[in-house]
Structures are given as C-alpha cells and as structure tokens.
Coordinates of N, CA and C in Angstrom, one line a residue:
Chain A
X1259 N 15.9 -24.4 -84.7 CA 16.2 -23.0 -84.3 C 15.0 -22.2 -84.3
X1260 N 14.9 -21.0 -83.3 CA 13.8 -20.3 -83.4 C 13.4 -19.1 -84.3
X1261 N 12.5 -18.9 -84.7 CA 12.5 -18.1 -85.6 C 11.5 -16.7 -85.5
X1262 N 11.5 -15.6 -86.2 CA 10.0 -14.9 -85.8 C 9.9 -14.3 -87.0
X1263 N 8.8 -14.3 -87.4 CA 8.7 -13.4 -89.1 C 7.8 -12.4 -88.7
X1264 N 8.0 -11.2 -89.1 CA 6.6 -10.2 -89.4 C 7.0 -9.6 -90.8
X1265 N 5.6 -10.6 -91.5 CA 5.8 -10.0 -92.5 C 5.6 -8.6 -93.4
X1266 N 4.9 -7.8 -92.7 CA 4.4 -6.4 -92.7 C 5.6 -5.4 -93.0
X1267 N 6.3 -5.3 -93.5 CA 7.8 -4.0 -93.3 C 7.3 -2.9 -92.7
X1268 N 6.0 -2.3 -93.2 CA 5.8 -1.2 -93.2 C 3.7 -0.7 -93.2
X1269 N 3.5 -0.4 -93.0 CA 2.0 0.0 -92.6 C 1.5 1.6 -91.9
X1270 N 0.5 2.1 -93.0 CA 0.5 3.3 -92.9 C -0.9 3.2 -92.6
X1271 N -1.9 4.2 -91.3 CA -2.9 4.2 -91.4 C -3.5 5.6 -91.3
X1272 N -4.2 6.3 -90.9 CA -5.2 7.5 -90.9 C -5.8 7.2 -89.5
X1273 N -4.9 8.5 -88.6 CA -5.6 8.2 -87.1 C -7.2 7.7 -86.9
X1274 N -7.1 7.2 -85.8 CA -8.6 6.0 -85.2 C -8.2 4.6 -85.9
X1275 N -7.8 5.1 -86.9 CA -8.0 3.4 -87.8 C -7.7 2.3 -86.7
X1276 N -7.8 1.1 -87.0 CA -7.6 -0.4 -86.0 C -7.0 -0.5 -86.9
X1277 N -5.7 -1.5 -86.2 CA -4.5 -1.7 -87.8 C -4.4 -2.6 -86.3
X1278 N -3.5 -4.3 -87.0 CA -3.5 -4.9 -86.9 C -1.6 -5.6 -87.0
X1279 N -0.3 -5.9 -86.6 CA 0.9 -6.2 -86.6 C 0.7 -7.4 -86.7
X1280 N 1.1 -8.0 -87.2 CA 1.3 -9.7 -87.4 C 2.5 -10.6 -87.3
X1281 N 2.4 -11.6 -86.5 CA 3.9 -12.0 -86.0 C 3.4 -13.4 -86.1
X1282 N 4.6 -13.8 -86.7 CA 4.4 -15.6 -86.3 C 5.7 -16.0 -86.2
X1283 N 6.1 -17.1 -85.6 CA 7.0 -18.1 -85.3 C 7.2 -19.1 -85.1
X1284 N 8.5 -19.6 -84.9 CA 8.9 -21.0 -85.3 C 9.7 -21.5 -83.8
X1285 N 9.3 -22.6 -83.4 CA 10.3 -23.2 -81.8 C 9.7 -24.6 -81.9
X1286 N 10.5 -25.5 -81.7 CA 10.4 -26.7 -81.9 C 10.2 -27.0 -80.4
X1287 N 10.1 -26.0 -79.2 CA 10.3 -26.1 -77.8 C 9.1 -26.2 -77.7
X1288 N 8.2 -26.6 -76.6 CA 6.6 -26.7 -75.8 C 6.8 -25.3 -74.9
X1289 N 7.7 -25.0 -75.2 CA 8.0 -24.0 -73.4 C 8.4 -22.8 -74.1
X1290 N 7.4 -21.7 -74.1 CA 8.6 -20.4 -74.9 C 7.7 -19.3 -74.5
X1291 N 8.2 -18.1 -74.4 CA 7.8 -16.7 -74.7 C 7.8 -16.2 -75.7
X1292 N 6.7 -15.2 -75.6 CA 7.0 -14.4 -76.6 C 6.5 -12.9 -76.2
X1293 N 7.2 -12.0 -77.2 CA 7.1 -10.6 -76.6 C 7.0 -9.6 -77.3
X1294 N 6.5 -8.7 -77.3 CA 6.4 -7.0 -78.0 C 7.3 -6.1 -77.4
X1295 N 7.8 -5.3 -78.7 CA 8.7 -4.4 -78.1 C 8.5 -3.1 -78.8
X1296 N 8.7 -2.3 -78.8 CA 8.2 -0.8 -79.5 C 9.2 0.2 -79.5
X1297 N 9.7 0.2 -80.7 CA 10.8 1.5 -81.0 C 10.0 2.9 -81.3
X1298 N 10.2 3.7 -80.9 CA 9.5 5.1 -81.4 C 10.3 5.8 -81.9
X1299 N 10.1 6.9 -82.7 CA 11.6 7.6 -83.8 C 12.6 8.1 -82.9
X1300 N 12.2 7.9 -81.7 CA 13.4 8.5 -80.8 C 14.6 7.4 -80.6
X1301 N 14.7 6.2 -81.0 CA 15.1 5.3 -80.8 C 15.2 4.2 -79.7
X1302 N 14.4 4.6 -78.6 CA 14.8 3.5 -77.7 C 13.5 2.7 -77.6
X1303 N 14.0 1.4 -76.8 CA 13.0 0.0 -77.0 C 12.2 0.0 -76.0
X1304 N 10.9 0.1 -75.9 CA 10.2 0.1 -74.6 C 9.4 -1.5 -75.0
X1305 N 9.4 -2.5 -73.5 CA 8.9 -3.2 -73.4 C 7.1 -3.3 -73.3
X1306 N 6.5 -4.3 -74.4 CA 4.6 -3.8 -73.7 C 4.2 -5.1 -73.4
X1307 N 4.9 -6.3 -74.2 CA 4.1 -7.5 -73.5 C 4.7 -8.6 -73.5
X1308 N 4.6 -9.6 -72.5 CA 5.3 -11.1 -72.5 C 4.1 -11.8 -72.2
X1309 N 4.2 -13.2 -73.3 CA 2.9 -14.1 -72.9 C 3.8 -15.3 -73.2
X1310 N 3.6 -16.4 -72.1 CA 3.8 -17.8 -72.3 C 3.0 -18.5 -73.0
X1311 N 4.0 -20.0 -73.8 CA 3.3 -20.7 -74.0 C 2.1 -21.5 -73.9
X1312 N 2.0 -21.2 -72.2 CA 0.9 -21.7 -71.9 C -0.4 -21.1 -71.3
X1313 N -0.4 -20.2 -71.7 CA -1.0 -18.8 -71.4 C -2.1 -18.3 -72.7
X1314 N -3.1 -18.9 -73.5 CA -3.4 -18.8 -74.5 C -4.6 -17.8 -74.4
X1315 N -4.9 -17.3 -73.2 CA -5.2 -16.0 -73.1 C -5.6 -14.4 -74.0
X1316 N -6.3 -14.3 -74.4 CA -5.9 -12.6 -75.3 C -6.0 -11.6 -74.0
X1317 N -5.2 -10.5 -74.3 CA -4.9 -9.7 -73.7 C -5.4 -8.2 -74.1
X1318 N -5.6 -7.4 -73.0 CA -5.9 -5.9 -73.9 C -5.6 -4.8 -72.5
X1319 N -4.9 -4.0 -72.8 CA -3.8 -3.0 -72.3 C -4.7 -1.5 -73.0
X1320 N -5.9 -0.9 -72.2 CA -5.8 0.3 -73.5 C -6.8 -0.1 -74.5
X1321 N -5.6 0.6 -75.5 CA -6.0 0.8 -76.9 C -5.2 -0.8 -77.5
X1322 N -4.6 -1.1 -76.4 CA -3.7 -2.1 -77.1 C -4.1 -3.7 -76.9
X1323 N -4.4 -4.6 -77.6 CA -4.6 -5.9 -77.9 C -3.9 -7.2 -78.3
X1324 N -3.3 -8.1 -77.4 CA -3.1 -9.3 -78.6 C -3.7 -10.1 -78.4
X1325 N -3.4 -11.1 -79.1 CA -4.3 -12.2 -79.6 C -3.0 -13.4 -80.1
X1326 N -3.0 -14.7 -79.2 CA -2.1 -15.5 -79.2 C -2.4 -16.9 -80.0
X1327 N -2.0 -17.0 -80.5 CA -2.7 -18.6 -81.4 C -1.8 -20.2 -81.8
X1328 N -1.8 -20.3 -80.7 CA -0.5 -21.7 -80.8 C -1.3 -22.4 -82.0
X1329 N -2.1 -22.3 -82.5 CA -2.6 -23.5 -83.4 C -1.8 -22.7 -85.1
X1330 N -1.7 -21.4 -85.2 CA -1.0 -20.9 -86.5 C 0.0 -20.4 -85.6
X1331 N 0.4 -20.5 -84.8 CA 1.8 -20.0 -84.6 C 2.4 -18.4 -84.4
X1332 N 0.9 -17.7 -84.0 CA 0.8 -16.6 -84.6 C 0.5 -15.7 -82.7
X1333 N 1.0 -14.1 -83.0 CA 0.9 -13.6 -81.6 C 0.8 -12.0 -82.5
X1334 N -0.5 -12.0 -82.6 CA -0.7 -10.4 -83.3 C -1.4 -9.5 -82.7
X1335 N -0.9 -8.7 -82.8 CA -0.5 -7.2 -82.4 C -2.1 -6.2 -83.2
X1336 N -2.9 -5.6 -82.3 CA -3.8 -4.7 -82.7 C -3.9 -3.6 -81.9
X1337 N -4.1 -2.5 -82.6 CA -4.0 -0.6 -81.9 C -5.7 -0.5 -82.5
X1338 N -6.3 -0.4 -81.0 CA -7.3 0.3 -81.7 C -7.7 2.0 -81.5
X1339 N -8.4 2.5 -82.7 CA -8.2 3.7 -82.7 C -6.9 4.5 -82.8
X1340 N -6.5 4.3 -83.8 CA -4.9 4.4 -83.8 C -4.6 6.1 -83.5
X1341 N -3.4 6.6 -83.0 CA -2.8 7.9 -83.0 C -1.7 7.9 -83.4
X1342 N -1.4 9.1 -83.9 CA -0.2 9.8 -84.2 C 0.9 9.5 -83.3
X1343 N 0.7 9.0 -81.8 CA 2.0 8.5 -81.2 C 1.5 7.2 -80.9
X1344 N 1.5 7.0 -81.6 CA 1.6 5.0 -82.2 C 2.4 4.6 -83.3
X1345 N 2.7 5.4 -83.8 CA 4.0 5.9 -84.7 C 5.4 5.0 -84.4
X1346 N 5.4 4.2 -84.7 CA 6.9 3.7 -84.0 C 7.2 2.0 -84.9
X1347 N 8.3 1.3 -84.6 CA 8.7 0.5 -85.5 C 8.2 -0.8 -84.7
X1348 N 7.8 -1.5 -84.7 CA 7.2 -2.6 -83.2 C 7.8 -3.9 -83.9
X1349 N 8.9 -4.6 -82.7 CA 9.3 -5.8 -82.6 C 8.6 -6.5 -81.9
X1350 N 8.4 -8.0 -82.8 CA 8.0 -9.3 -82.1 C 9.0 -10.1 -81.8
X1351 N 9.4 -10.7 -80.4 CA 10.4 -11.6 -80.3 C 9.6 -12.9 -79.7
X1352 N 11.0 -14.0 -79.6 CA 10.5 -15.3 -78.9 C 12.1 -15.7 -78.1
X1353 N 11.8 -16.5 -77.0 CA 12.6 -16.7 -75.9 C 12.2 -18.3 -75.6
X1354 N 13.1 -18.9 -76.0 CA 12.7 -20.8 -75.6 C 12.5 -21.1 -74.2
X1355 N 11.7 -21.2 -73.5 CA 12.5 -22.1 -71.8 C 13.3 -22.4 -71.3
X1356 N 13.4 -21.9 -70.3 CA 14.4 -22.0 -69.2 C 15.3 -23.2 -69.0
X1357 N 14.2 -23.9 -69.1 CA 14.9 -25.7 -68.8 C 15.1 -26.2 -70.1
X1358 N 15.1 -25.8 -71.1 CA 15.6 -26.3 -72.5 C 16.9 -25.2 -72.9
X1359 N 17.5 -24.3 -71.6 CA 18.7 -23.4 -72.3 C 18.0 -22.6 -73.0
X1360 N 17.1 -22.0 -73.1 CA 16.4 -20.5 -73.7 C 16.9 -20.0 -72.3
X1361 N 16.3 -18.7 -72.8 CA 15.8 -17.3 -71.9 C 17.2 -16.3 -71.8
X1362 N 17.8 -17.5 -72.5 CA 19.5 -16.4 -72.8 C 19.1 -15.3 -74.5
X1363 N 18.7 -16.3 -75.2 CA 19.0 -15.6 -76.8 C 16.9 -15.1 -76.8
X1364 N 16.8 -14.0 -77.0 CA 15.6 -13.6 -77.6 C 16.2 -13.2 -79.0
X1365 N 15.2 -14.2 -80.0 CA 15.2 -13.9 -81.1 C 14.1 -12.5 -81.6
X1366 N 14.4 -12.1 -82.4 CA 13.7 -10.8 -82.4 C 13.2 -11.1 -84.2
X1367 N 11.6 -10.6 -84.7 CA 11.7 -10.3 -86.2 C 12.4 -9.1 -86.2
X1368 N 12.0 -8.8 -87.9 CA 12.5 -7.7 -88.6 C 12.1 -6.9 -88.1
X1369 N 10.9 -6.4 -87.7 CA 10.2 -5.2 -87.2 C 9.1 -4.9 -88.2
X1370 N 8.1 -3.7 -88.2 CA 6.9 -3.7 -88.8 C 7.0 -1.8 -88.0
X1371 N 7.3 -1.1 -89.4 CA 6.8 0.3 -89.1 C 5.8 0.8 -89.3
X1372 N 5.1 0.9 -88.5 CA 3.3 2.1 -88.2 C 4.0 3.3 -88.4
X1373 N 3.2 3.7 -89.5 CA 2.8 5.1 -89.9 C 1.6 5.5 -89.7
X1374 N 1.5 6.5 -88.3 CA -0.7 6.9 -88.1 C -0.5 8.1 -89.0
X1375 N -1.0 8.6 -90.2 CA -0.9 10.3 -90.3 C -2.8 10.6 -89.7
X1376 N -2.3 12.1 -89.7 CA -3.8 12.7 -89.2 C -4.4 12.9 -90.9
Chain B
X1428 N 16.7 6.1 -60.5 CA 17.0 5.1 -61.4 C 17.5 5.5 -62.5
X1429 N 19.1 4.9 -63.3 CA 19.5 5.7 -64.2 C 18.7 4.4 -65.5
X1430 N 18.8 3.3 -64.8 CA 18.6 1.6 -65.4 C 19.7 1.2 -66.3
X1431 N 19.8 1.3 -68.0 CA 20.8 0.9 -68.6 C 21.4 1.7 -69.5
X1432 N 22.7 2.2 -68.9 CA 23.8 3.6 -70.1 C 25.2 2.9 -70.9
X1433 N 24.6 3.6 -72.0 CA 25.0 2.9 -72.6 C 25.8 4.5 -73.3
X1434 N 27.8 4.5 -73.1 CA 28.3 5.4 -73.9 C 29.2 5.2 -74.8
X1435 N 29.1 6.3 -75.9 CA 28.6 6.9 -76.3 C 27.4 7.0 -77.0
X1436 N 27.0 8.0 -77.0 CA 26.0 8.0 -77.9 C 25.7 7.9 -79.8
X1437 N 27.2 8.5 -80.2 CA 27.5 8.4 -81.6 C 29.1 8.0 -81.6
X1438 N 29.6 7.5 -82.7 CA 30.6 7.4 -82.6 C 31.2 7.0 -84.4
X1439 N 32.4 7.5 -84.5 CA 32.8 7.7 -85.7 C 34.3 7.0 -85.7
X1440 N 34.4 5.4 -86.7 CA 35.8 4.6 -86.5 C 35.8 4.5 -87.9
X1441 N 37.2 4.7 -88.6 CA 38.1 4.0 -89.7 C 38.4 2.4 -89.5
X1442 N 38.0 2.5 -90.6 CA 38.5 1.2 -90.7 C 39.8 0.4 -89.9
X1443 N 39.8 -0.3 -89.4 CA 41.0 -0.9 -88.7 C 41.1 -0.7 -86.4
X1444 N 40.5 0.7 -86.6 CA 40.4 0.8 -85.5 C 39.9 0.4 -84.7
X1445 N 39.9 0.2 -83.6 CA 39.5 -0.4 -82.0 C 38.4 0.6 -80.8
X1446 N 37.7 0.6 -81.1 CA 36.9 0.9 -79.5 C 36.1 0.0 -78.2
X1447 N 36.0 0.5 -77.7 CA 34.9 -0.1 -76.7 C 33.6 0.6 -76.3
X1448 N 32.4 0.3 -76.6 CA 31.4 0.4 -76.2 C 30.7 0.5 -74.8
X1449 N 30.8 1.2 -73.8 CA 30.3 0.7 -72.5 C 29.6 0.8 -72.0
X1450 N 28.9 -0.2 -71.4 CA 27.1 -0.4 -71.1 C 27.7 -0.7 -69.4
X1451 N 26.5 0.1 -68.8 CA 26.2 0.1 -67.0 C 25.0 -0.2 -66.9
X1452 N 24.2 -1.2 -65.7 CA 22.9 -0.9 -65.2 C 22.9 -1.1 -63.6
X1453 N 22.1 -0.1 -63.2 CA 22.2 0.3 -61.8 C 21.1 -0.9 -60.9
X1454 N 20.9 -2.2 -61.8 CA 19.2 -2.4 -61.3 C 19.5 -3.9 -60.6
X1455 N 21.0 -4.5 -60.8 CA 21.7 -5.9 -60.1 C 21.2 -6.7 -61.0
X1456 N 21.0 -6.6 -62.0 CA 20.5 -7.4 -63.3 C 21.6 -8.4 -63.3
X1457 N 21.3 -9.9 -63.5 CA 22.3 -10.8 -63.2 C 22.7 -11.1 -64.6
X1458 N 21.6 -10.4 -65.8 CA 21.8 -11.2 -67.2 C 22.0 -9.9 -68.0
X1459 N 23.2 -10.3 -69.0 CA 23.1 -8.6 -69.9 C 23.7 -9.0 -71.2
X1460 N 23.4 -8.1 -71.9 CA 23.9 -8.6 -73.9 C 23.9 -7.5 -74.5
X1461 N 24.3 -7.8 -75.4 CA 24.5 -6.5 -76.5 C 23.9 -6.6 -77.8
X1462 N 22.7 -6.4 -78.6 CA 22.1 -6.3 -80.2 C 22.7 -5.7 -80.6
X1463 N 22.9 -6.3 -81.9 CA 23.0 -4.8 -82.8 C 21.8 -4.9 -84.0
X1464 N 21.7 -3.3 -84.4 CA 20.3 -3.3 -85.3 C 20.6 -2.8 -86.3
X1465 N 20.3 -3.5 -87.5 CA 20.5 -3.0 -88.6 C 19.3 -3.0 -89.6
X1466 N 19.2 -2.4 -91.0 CA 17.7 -2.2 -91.4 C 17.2 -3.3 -91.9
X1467 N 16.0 -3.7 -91.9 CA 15.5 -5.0 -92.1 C 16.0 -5.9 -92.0
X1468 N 16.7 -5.8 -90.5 CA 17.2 -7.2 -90.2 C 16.9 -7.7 -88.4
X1469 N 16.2 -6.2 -88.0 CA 16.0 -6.4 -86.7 C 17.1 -6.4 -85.9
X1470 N 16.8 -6.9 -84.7 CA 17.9 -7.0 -83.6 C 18.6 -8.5 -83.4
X1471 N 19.9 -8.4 -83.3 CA 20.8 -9.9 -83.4 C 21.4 -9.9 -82.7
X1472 N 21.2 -10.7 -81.7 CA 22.2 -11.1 -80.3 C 24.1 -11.3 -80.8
X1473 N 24.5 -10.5 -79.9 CA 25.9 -10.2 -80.5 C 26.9 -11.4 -79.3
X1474 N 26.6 -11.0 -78.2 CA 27.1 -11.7 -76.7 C 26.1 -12.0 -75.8
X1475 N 26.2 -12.5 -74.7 CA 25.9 -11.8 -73.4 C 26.4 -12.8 -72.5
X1476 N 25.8 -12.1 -71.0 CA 26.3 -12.8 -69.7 C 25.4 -12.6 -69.1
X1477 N 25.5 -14.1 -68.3 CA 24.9 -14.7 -67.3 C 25.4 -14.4 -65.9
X1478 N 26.2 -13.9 -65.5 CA 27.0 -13.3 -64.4 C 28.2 -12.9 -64.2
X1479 N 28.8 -12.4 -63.3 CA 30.2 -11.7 -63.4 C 31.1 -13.2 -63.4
X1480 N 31.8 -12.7 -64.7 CA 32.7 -13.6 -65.1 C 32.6 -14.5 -66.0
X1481 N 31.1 -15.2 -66.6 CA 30.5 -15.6 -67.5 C 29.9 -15.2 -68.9
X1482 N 30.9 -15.3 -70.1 CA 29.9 -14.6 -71.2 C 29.5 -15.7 -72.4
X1483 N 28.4 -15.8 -73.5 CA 28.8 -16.4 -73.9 C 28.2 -16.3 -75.6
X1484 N 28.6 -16.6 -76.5 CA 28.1 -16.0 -77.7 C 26.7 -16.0 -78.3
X1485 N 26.2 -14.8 -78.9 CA 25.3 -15.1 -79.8 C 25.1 -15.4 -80.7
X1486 N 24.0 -14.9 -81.4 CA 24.1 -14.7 -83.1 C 25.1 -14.4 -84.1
X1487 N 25.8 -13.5 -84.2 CA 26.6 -12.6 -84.8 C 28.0 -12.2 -83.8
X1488 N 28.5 -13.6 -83.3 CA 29.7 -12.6 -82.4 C 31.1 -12.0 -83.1
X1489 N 31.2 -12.6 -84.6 CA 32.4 -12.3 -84.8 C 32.9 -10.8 -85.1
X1490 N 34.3 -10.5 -84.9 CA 34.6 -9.2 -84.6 C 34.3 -8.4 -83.4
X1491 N 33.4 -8.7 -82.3 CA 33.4 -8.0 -81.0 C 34.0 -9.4 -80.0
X1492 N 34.3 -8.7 -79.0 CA 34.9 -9.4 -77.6 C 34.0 -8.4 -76.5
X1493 N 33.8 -9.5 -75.4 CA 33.3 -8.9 -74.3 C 34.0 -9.6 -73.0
X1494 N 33.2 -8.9 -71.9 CA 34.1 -9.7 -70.9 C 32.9 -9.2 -69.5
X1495 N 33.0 -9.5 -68.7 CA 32.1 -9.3 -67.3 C 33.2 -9.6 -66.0
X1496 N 33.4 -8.2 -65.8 CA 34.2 -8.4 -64.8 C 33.2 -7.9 -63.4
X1497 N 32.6 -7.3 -63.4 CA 31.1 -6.7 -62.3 C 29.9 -7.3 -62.8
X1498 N 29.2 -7.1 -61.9 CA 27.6 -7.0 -62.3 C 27.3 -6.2 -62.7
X1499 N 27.8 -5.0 -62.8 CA 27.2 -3.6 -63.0 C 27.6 -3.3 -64.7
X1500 N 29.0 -3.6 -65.1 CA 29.2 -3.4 -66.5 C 29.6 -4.5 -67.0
X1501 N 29.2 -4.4 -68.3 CA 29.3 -4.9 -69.7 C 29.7 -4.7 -70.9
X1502 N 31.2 -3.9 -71.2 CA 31.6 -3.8 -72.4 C 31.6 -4.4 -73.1
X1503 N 31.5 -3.9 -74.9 CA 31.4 -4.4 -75.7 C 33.1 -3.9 -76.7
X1504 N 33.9 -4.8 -76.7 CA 35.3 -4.8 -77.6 C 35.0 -4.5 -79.2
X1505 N 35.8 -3.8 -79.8 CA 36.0 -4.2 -81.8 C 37.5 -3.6 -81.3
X1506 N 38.2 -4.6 -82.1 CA 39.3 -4.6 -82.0 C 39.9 -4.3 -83.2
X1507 N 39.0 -4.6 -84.5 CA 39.6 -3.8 -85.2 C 38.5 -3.7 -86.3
X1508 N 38.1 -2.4 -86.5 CA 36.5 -2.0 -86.9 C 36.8 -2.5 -88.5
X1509 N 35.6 -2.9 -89.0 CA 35.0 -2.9 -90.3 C 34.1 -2.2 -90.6
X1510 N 33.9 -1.9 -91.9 CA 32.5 -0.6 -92.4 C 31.2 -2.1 -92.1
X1511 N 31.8 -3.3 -91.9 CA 29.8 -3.8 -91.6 C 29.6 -3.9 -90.5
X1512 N 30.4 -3.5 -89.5 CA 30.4 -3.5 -87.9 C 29.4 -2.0 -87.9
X1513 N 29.3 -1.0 -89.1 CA 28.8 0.4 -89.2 C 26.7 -0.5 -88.7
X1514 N 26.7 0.0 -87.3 CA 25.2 -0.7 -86.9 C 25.0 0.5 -85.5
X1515 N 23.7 0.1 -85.4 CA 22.7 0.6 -83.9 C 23.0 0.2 -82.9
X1516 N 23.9 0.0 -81.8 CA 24.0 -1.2 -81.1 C 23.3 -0.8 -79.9
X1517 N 22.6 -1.9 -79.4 CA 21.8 -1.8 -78.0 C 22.4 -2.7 -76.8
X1518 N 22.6 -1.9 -75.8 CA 23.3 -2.7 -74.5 C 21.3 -3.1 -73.9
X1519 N 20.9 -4.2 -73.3 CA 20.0 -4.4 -72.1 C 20.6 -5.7 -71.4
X1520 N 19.7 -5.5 -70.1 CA 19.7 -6.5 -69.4 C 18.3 -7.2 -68.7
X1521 N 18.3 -8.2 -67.7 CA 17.3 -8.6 -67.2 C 17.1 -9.2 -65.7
X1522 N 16.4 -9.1 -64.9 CA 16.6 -9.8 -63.6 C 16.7 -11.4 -63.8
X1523 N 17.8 -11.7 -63.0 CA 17.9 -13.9 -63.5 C 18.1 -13.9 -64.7
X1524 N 17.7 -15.5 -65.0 CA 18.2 -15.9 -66.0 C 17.3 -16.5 -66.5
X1525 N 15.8 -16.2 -66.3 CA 14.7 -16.8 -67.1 C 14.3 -15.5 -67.8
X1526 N 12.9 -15.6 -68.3 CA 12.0 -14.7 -69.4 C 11.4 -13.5 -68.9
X1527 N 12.4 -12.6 -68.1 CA 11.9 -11.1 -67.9 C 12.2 -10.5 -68.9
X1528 N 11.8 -9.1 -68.7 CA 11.6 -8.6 -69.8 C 13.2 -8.0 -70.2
X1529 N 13.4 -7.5 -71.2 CA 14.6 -6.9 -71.0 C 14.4 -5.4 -71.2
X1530 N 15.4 -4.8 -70.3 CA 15.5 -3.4 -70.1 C 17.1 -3.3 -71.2
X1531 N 17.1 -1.7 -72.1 CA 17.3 -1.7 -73.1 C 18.4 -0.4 -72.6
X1532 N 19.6 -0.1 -73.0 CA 20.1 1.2 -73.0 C 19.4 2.0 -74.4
X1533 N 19.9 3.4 -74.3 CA 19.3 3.8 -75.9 C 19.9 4.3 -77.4
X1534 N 21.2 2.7 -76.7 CA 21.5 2.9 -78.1 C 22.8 3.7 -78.4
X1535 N 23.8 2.9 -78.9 CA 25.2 3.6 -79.7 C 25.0 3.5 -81.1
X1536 N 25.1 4.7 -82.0 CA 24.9 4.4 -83.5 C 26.4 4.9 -84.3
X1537 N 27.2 3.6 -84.2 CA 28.5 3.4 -84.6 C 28.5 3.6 -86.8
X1538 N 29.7 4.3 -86.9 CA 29.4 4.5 -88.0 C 31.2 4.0 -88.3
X1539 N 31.9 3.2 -89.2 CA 32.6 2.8 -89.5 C 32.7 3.0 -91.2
X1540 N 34.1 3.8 -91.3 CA 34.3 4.9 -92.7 C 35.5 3.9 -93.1

C-alpha cells in the first residue's frame, strides 16, 4: 500500500526565511507520481507540482523549489525568501501508475502548516 | 470557466439524517471523487468514477453512496448522517484516467449534531 508522511505538523518562520516541507513515501510500484498541493486559510486546494518517477530532475518555479530523491524516498518542498502569503497548509501526495491500477486513488499526507509572520 | 462546484457550501445534519452533496465540473473531466478532510488526517479518498456510470470505492467509503449518471455530476449520498461523517468534504476531478492534476471544488464543511 502507498503511503506519504510529512512529518512537520506545523512550521512557523519570519518572512525571507528559506524553510524547507518534507515529504517522504512509500510504493512498492517502479511507476508513480508525486505531487504538491497548497491549502491557503481560505480553504481551497491549488495544484503547484507533479513529478514522475522517472523524472529525478529538481525543479524551481519562483521562489519555489523541489528536490526529488528516489534513493530516501523523499520529494521536499523549499520557499525561498518566505512571505506572509505563503501562509497555507501544503499537501504532499502519491499516485501509483497507470498500468499497475494507480492514477485512480492519490494518497495524500497529513499536511504541514507554514506560518510566515512579519 | 466555472471548473468544479461544489453545493452547499455549509451545511448543518442531526444525527440520522440524509443529504446529498453535489459536485458539477464544466471541464468533460472523465475522472471525479470526493475527500473528505479532517484534522491531522489529511485528505481520504471517499469514492470516485472513472466515467458515466462507473464508480468505485476508496479509502473510507462507508456511510456515503454515489452514483455517475453524466459526465458533468457527481453526487455524494449520507443516508443516514453520523457526528463522524461531521468533515471538509472536497468534490475534484481530472482529465482521463492517468496522473493529471486534480482540479478541486472549494469544499462543503458538513457539521453533524
């Protein structure tokens, strides 16, 4: 079964700061996605990133960064120069392959709330 | 583009009672499901469907019913509420049936007394 942990609940920083979300998971699959998703206090889920398995690539969007690591299992999440609307609860999920019956269930972690204060 | 609505926006059930949740997306999204969110627990696949007429369970299906009669909607059934059914629920969908992204309604925050 797949899994995604972020073990962070909660994380408070002092705008600019670089703060860093940490996500790791579990798939017994060779073939999977994974993804970021961003709650803001307003409640809804805006999509920021999908990276394949085989895509071991880092990415940077912005202020925004990941960093993918099939060797720890790990797809983390970095804001640099953080702001006050960066503020928001950020999900990491995973999605198995297509041809293994994924792409129906995205498993989602707990979430990890950023607090920027000024 | 309205993408994915999801009504009501609040909603207030006693114990025992029955609603429906109803999620629309304007975008021909052939895949669609319903989370629900609750605190430190994230989001948990409740249903979904793969196309009109196909549903099939998630995570956490017991206590809701769904059904896919269009492409366009995707109700979500409680037939007869419980205070732990009291959650966030999110309607999205996705183009196909591979790893797009999903598009998200913003959310029914069901309260069961």
């Amino acid at each position: 079964a797949q899994k995604v942990t972020q073990a962070q609940t909660e994380i408070s920083v002092v705008e600019k700061e670089d703060v860093t979300l940490d996500c790791v998971y579990e798939t017994r699959d060779t073939t999977y996605y994974l993804f970021w998703y961003k709650q803001p206090p307003s409640g809804e889920l805006v999509f920021l990133i999908r990276r394949n398995s085989f895509d071991e690539q880092n990415e940077i969007s912005g202020r925004y960064s990941w960093n993918f690591q099939k060797s720890t299992s790990s797809f983390n999440f970095t804001i640099t120069a953080s702001q006050v609307v960066d503020s928001a609860v950020y999900f990491c999920a995973l999605s198995e392959g297509v041809l293994t019956g994924g792409g129906n269930k995205l498993t989602f972690g707990t979430g990890t709330q950023l607090k920027v204060e000024l | 583009n309205a993408g994915v609505t999801q009504t009501p926006k609040f909603q207030v059930l006693k114990t025992g009672q029955s609603m429906t949740l109803q999620c629309a997306q304007d975008m021909n999204h052939e895949y669609m499901s319903w989370y629900r969110q609750d605190p430190g627990m994230g989001l948990r696949l409740i249903h979904y469907s793969v196309g009109a007429g196909i549903t099939d369970q998630g995570e956490v299906p017991n206590g809701y019913n769904v059904s896919r009669s269009t492409t366009e909607d995707f109700p979500l059934r409680l037939l007869s509420a419980a205070p732990s059914q009291t959650s966030v629920y999110f309607c999205a969908s996705k183009k196909g049936r591979g790893n797009s992204p999903l598009h998200f309604g913003n959310g029914t925050r069901l309260t069961v007394t």
